[in-house]
């Protein structure tokens, strides 16, 4: 059969609404013209948002400050 279109990956900054502490949005798409850029005419196959954690305490709980 015919070869399938190559896949592309786009990584952008996640919105502050999705990730208040920042993060990345990863989009997998069918890159029909194989240029590595997601275009309006290409099909998005999946999207994931990965958020940074909130800043926390740098020590274990219940340990004294030394």
PDB file of C-alpha atoms in Angstrom:
ATOM      1  CA  UNK A   1       0.000   0.000   0.000  1.00  0.00           C
ATOM      2  CA  UNK A   2       0.840   3.652   0.049  1.00  0.00           C
ATOM      3  CA  UNK A   3       3.159   5.077   2.656  1.00  0.00           C
ATOM      4  CA  UNK A   4       1.512   6.925   5.536  1.00  0.00           C
ATOM      5  CA  UNK A   5       2.152  10.609   6.160  1.00  0.00           C
ATOM      6  CA  UNK A   6       5.026  11.249   8.576  1.00  0.00           C
ATOM      7  CA  UNK A   7       4.227  12.349  12.110  1.00  0.00           C
ATOM      8  CA  UNK A   8       5.223  15.695  13.547  1.00  0.00           C
ATOM      9  CA  UNK A   9       5.643  16.876  17.129  1.00  0.00           C
ATOM     10  CA  UNK A  10       5.078  20.459  18.232  1.00  0.00           C
ATOM     11  CA  UNK A  11       6.081  21.587  21.750  1.00  0.00           C
ATOM     12  CA  UNK A  12       4.812  24.963  22.936  1.00  0.00           C
ATOM     13  CA  UNK A  13       4.269  26.731  26.252  1.00  0.00           C
ATOM     14  CA  UNK A  14       1.113  25.631  28.048  1.00  0.00           C
ATOM     15  CA  UNK A  15      -1.405  28.315  28.934  1.00  0.00           C
ATOM     16  CA  UNK A  16      -1.352  29.710  32.470  1.00  0.00           C
ATOM     17  CA  UNK A  17      -4.990  28.626  32.695  1.00  0.00           C
ATOM     18  CA  UNK A  18      -3.915  24.992  32.191  1.00  0.00           C
ATOM     19  CA  UNK A  19      -0.644  25.289  34.136  1.00  0.00           C
ATOM     20  CA  UNK A  20      -0.420  28.194  36.625  1.00  0.00           C
ATOM     21  CA  UNK A  21       3.243  27.341  37.393  1.00  0.00           C
ATOM     22  CA  UNK A  22       4.128  26.917  33.697  1.00  0.00           C
ATOM     23  CA  UNK A  23       4.484  23.843  31.549  1.00  0.00           C
ATOM     24  CA  UNK A  24       4.487  22.477  28.013  1.00  0.00           C
ATOM     25  CA  UNK A  25       1.813  21.525  25.497  1.00  0.00           C
ATOM     26  CA  UNK A  26       2.815  18.630  23.235  1.00  0.00           C
ATOM     27  CA  UNK A  27       0.920  18.139  19.985  1.00  0.00           C
ATOM     28  CA  UNK A  28       1.304  15.077  17.730  1.00  0.00           C
ATOM     29  CA  UNK A  29       0.116  15.631  14.171  1.00  0.00           C
ATOM     30  CA  UNK A  30       0.096  14.075  10.726  1.00  0.00           C
ATOM     31  CA  UNK A  31       2.723  16.125   8.853  1.00  0.00           C
ATOM     32  CA  UNK A  32       1.329  15.715   5.342  1.00  0.00           C
ATOM     33  CA  UNK A  33       3.942  17.939   3.683  1.00  0.00           C
ATOM     34  CA  UNK A  34       6.826  16.732   5.912  1.00  0.00           C
ATOM     35  CA  UNK A  35       7.995  20.248   6.809  1.00  0.00           C
ATOM     36  CA  UNK A  36       7.929  19.742  10.596  1.00  0.00           C
ATOM     37  CA  UNK A  37       5.430  22.560  11.171  1.00  0.00           C
ATOM     38  CA  UNK A  38       1.799  22.105  12.194  1.00  0.00           C
ATOM     39  CA  UNK A  39      -0.383  23.834   9.629  1.00  0.00           C
ATOM     40  CA  UNK A  40      -4.142  24.491   9.548  1.00  0.00           C
ATOM     41  CA  UNK A  41      -4.675  21.796   6.914  1.00  0.00           C
ATOM     42  CA  UNK A  42      -2.933  19.045   8.937  1.00  0.00           C
ATOM     43  CA  UNK A  43      -4.633  16.649  11.325  1.00  0.00           C
ATOM     44  CA  UNK A  44      -3.878  16.777  15.054  1.00  0.00           C
ATOM     45  CA  UNK A  45      -3.740  13.219  16.403  1.00  0.00           C
ATOM     46  CA  UNK A  46      -3.184  13.891  20.097  1.00  0.00           C
ATOM     47  CA  UNK A  47      -2.369  16.679  22.538  1.00  0.00           C
ATOM     48  CA  UNK A  48      -0.973  16.468  26.073  1.00  0.00           C
ATOM     49  CA  UNK A  49      -0.267  19.176  28.634  1.00  0.00           C
ATOM     50  CA  UNK A  50       2.531  18.631  31.155  1.00  0.00           C
ATOM     51  CA  UNK A  51       2.593  21.125  34.025  1.00  0.00           C
ATOM     52  CA  UNK A  52       5.442  22.194  36.263  1.00  0.00           C
ATOM     53  CA  UNK A  53       4.898  21.658  39.971  1.00  0.00           C
ATOM     54  CA  UNK A  54       4.361  24.473  42.420  1.00  0.00           C
ATOM     55  CA  UNK A  55       7.440  25.711  44.272  1.00  0.00           C
ATOM     56  CA  UNK A  56       7.630  23.961  47.607  1.00  0.00           C
ATOM     57  CA  UNK A  57       9.711  23.786  50.722  1.00  0.00           C
ATOM     58  CA  UNK A  58      13.319  22.692  50.120  1.00  0.00           C
ATOM     59  CA  UNK A  59      13.427  20.422  53.148  1.00  0.00           C
ATOM     60  CA  UNK A  60      11.656  17.280  54.292  1.00  0.00           C
ATOM     61  CA  UNK A  61       8.605  17.825  56.477  1.00  0.00           C
ATOM     62  CA  UNK A  62       9.154  17.728  60.235  1.00  0.00           C
ATOM     63  CA  UNK A  63      12.908  18.323  60.003  1.00  0.00           C
ATOM     64  CA  UNK A  64      14.504  21.206  61.878  1.00  0.00           C
ATOM     65  CA  UNK A  65      16.123  24.103  60.044  1.00  0.00           C
ATOM     66  CA  UNK A  66      19.889  23.602  60.400  1.00  0.00           C
TER      67      UNK A  66
END
